[in-house]
Short mmCIF file of N, CA and C in Angstrom, two decimals:
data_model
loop_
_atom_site.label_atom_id
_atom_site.label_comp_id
_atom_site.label_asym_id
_atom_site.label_seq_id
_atom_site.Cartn_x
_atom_site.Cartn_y
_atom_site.Cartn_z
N UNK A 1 117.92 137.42 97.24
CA UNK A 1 117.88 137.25 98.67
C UNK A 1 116.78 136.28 99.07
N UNK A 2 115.74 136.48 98.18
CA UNK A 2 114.29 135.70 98.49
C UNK A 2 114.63 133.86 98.36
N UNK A 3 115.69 133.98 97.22
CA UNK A 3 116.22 132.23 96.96
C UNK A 3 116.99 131.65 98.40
N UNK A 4 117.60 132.66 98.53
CA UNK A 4 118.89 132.16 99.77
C UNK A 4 118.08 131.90 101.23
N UNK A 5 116.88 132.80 101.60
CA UNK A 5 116.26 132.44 102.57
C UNK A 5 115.40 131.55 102.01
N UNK A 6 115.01 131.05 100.58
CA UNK A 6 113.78 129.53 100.67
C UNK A 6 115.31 128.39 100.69
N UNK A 7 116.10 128.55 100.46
CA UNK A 7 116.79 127.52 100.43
C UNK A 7 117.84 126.95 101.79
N UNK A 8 118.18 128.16 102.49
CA UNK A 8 118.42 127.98 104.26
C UNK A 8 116.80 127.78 104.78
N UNK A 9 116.07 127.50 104.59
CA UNK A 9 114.48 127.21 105.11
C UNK A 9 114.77 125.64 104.81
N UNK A 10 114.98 125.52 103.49
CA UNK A 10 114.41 123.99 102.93
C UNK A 10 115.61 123.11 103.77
N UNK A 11 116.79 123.84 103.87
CA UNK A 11 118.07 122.77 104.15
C UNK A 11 117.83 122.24 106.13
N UNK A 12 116.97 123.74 106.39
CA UNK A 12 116.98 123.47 107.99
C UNK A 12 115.50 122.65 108.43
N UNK A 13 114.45 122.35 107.31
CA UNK A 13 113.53 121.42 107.36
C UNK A 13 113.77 119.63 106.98
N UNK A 14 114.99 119.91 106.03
CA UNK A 14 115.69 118.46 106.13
C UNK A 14 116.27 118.51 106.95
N UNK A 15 117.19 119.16 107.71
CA UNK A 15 117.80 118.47 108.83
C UNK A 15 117.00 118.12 110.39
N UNK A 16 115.71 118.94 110.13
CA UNK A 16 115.09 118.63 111.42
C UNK A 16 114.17 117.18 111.38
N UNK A 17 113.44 117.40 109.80
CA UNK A 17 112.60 115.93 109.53
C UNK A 17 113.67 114.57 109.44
N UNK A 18 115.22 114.89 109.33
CA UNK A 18 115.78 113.14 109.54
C UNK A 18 116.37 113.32 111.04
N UNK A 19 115.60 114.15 111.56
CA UNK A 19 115.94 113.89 113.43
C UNK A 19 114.91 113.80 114.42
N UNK A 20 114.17 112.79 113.21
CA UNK A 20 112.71 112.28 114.60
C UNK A 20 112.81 111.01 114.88
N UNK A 21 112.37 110.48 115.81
CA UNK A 21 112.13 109.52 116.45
C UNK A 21 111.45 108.48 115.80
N UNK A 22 111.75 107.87 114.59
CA UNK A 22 110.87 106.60 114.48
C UNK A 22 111.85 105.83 114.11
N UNK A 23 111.45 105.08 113.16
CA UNK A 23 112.60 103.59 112.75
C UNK A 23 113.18 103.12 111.80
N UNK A 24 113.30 104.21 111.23
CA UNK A 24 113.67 104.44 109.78
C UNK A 24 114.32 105.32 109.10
N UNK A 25 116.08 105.20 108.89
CA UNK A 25 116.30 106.43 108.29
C UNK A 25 116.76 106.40 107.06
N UNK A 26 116.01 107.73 106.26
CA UNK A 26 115.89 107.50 105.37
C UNK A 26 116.85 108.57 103.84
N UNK A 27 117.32 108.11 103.34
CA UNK A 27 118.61 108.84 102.35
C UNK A 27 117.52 110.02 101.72
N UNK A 28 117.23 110.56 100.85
CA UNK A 28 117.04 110.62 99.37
C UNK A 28 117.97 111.34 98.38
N UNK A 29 118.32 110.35 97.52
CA UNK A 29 118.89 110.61 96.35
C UNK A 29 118.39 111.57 95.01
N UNK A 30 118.12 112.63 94.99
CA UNK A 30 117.42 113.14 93.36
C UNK A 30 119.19 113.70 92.77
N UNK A 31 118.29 113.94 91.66
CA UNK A 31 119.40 114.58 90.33
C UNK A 31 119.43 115.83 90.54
N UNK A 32 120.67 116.65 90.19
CA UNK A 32 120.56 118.20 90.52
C UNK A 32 119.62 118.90 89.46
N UNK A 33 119.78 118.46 88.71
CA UNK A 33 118.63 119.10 87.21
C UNK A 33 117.74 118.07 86.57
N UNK A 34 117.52 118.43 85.87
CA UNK A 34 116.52 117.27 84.74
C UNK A 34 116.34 118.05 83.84
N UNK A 35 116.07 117.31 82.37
CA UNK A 35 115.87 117.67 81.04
C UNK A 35 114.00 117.04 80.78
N UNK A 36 113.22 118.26 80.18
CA UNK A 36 112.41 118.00 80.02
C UNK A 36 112.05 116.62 78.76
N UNK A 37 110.80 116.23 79.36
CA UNK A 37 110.33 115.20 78.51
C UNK A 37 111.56 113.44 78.80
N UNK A 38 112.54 113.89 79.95
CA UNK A 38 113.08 112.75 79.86
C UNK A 38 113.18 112.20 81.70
N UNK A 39 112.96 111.17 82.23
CA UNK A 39 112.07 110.65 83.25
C UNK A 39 113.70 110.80 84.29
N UNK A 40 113.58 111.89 85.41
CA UNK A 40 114.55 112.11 86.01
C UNK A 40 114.75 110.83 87.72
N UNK A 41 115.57 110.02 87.72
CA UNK A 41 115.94 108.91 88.81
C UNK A 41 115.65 109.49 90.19
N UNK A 42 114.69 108.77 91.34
CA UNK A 42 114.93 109.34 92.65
C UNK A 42 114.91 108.08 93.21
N UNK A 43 115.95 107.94 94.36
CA UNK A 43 116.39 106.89 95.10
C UNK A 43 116.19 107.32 96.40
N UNK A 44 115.74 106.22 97.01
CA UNK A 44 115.86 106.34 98.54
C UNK A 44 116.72 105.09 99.52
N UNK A 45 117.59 105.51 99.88
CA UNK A 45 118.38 104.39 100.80
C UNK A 45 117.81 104.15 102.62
N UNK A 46 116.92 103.07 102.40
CA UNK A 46 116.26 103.02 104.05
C UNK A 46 116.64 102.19 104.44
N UNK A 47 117.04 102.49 106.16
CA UNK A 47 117.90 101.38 106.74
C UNK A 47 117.25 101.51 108.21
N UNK A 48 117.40 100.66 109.32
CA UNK A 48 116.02 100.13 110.29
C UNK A 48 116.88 100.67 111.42
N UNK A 49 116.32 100.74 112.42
CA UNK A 49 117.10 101.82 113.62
C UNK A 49 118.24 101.17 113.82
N UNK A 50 118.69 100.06 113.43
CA UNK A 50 120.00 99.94 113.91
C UNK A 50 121.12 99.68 112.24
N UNK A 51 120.68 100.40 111.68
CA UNK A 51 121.50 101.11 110.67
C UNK A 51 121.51 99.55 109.50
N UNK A 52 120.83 98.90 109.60
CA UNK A 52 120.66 97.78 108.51
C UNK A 52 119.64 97.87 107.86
N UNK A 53 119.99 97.95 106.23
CA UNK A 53 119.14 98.21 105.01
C UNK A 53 118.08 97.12 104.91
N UNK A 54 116.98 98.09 104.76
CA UNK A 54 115.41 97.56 105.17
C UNK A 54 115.08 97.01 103.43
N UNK A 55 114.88 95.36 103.56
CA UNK A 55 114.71 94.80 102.81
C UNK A 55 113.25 94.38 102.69
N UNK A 56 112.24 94.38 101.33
CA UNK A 56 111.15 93.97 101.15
C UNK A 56 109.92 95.09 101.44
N UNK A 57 110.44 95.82 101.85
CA UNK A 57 108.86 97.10 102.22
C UNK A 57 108.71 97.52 100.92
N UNK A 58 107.51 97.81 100.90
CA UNK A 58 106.63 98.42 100.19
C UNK A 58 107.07 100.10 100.09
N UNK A 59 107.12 100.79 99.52
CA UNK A 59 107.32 101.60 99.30
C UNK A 59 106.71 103.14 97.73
N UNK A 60 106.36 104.38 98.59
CA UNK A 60 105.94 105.01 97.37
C UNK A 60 106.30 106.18 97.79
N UNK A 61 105.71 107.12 96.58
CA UNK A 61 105.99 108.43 96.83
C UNK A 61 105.39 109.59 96.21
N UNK A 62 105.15 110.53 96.70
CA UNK A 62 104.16 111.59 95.98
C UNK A 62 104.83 113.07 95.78
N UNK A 63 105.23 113.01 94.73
CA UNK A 63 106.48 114.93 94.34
C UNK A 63 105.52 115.86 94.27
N UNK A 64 105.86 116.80 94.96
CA UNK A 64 104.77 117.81 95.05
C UNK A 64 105.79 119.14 95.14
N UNK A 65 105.62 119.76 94.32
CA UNK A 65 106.47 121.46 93.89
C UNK A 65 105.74 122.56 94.96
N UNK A 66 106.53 122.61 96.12
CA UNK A 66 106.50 123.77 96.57
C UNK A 66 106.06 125.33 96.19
N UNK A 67 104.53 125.59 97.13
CA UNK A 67 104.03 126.64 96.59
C UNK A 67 103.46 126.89 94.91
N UNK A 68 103.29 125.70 94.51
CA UNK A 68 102.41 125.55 93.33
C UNK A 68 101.49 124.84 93.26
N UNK A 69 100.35 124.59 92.50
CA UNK A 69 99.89 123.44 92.44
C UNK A 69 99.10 122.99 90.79
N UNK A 70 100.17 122.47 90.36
CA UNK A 70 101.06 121.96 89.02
C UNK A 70 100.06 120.18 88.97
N UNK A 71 99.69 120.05 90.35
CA UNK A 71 99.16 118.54 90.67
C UNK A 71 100.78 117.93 91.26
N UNK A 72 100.17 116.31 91.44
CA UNK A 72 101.35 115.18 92.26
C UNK A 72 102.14 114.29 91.00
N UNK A 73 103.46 114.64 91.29
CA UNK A 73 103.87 112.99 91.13
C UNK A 73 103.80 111.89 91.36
N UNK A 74 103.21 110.88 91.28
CA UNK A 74 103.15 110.12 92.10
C UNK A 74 103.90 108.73 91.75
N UNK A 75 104.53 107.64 92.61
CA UNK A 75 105.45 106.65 92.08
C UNK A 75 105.83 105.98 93.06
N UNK A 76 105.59 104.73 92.02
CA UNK A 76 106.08 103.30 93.26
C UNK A 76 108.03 103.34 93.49
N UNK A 77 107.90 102.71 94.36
CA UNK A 77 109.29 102.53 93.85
C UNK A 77 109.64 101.50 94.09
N UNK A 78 110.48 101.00 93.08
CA UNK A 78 111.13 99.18 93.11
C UNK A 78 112.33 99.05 93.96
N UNK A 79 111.98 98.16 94.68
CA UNK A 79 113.64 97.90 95.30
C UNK A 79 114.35 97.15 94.25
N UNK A 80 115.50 97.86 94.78
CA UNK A 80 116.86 97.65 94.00
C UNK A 80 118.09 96.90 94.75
N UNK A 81 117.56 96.46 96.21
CA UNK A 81 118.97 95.82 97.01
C UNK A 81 119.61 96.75 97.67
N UNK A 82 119.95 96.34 98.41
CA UNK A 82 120.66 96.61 100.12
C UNK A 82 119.95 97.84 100.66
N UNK A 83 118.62 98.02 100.42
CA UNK A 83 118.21 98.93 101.25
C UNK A 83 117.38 100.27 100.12
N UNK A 84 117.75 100.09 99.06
CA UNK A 84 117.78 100.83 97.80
C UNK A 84 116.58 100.53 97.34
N UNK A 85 115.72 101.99 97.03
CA UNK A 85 114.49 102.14 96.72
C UNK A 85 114.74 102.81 95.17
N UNK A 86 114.04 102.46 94.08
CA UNK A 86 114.19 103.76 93.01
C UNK A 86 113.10 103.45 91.92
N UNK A 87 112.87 104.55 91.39
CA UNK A 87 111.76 105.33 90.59
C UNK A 87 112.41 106.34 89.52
N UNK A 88 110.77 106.50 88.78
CA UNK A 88 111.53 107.88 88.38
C UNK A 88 110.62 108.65 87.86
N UNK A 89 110.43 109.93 88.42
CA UNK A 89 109.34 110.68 88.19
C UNK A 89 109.82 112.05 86.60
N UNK A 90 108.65 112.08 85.93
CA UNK A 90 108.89 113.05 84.75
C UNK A 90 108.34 114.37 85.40
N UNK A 91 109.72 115.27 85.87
CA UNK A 91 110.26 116.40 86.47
C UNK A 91 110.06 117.75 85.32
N UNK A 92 109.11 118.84 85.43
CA UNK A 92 108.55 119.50 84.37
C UNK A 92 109.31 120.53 84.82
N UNK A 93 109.35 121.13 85.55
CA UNK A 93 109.74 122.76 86.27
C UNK A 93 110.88 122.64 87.28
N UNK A 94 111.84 123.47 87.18
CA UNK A 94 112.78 123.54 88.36
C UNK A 94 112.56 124.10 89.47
N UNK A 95 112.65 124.03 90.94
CA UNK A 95 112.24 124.73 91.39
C UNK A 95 112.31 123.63 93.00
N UNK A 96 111.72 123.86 93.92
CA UNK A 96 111.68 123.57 95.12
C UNK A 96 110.58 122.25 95.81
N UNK A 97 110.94 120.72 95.95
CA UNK A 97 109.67 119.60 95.70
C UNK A 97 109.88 119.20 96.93
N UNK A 98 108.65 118.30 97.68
CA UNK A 98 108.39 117.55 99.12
C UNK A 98 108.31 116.37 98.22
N UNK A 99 108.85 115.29 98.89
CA UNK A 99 108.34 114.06 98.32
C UNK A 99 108.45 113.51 99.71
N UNK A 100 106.51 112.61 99.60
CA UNK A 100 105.75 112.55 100.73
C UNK A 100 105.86 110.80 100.69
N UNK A 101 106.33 110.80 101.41
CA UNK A 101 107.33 108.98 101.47
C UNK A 101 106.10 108.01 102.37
N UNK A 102 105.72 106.86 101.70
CA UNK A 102 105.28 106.35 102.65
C UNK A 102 106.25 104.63 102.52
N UNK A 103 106.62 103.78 103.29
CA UNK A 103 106.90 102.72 104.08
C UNK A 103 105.45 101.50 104.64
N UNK A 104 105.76 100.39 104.03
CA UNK A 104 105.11 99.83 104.70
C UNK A 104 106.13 98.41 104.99
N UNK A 105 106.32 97.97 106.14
CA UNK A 105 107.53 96.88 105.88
C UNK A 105 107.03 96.28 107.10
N UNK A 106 106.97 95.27 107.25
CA UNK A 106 106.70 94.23 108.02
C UNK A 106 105.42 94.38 109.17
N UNK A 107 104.23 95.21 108.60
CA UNK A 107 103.04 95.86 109.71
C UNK A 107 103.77 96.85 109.92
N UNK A 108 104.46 97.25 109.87
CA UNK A 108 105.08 98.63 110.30
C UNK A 108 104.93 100.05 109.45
N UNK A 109 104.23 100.91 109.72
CA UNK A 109 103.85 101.22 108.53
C UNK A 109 104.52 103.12 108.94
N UNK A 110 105.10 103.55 107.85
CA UNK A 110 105.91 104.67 107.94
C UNK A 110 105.70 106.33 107.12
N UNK A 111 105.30 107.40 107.46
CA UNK A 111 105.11 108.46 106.25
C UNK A 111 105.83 109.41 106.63
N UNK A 112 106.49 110.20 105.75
CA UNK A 112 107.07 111.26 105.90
C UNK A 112 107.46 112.00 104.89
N UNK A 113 108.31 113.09 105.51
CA UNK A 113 108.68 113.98 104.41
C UNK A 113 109.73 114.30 104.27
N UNK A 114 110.72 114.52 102.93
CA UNK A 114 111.74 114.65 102.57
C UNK A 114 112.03 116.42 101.22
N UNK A 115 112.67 117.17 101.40
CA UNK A 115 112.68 118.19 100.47
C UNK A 115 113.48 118.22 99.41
N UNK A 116 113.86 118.89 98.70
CA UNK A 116 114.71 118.69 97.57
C UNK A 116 114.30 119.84 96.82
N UNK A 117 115.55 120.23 95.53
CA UNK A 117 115.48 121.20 94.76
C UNK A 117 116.43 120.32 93.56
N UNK A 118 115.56 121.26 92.42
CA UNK A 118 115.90 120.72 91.25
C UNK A 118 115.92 121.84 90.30
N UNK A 119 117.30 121.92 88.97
CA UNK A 119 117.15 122.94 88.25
C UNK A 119 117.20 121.95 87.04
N UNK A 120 116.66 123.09 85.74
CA UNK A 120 116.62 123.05 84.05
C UNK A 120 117.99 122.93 84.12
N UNK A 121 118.52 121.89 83.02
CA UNK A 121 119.86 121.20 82.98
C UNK A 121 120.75 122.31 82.17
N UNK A 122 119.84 122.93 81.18
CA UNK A 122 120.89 124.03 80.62
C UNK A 122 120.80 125.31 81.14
N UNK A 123 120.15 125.54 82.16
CA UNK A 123 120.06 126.76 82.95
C UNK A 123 121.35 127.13 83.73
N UNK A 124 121.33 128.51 83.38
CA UNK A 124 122.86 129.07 83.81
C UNK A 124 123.06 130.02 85.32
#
C-alpha cells in the first residue's frame, strides 16, 4: 500500500512540475530498469514556449534517490539534435530519483525538477 501511495505522490508531482509557467517544456526520457555496473541512458526532449526544439543550451543534471542519501549523480548532457539532450548516469539501486535539471540557453537560464522510478532489470 506504502508503494502505491509513493508512486500516485510521484506521478501527481510530475504532472504539477510540467504545469508551470516558464519557457521550457521539458520531456524526460529514463529506462524502466538498469543493470548494475552498466551506465543506464537519460534523455531530455526541450522545446521553447512555442513548442520548437531548443537548440544549443547548455544543459545538466543532478540524480538524486529519493529519501536516501547514497550522494548525487551528477551529468552533463550532450545534445543530440532537434531538441534532444542525453547522458548517462551509473544507476546503483532501484527505487524512486529527482533529477534536478538546469538550462542555460541564450542568457536564459532555467532549473527544475523532474521525478522518475527505476527497477533491478531481473527483479520480479
Amino acid at each position: 500500500m506504502n508503494k502505491f501511495i509513493v508512486v500516485v505522490f510521484s506521478i501527481v508531482l510530475v504532472l504539477i512540475s510540467g504545469c508551470n509557467s516558464n519557457n521550457f517544456q521539458i520531456k524526460l526520457s529514463t529506462p524502466k530498469s538498469f543493470t548494475p555496473g552498466q551506465a543506464s541512458p537519460i534523455e531530455l526532449k526541450i522545446l521553447d514556449r512555442e513548442g520548437k526544439p531548443v537548440e544549443g543550451a547548455k544543459v545538466s543534471a543532478v540524480l538524486k534517490m529519493q529519501g536516501m542519501s547514497h550522494g548525487d549523480l551528477s551529468m552533463k548532457l550532450q545534445e543530440m539534435g532537434d531538441g534532444v539532450y542525453a547522458g548517462n548516469a551509473n544507476i546503483e539501486m532501484e527505487g524512486d530519483y529527482t533529477a534536478a535539471i538546469k538550462i542555460d540557453y541564450k542568457g536564459e537560464k532555467w532549473a527544475g525538477e523532474k521525478r522518475f522510478s527505476i527497477v533491478y532489470k531481473n527483479a520480479q
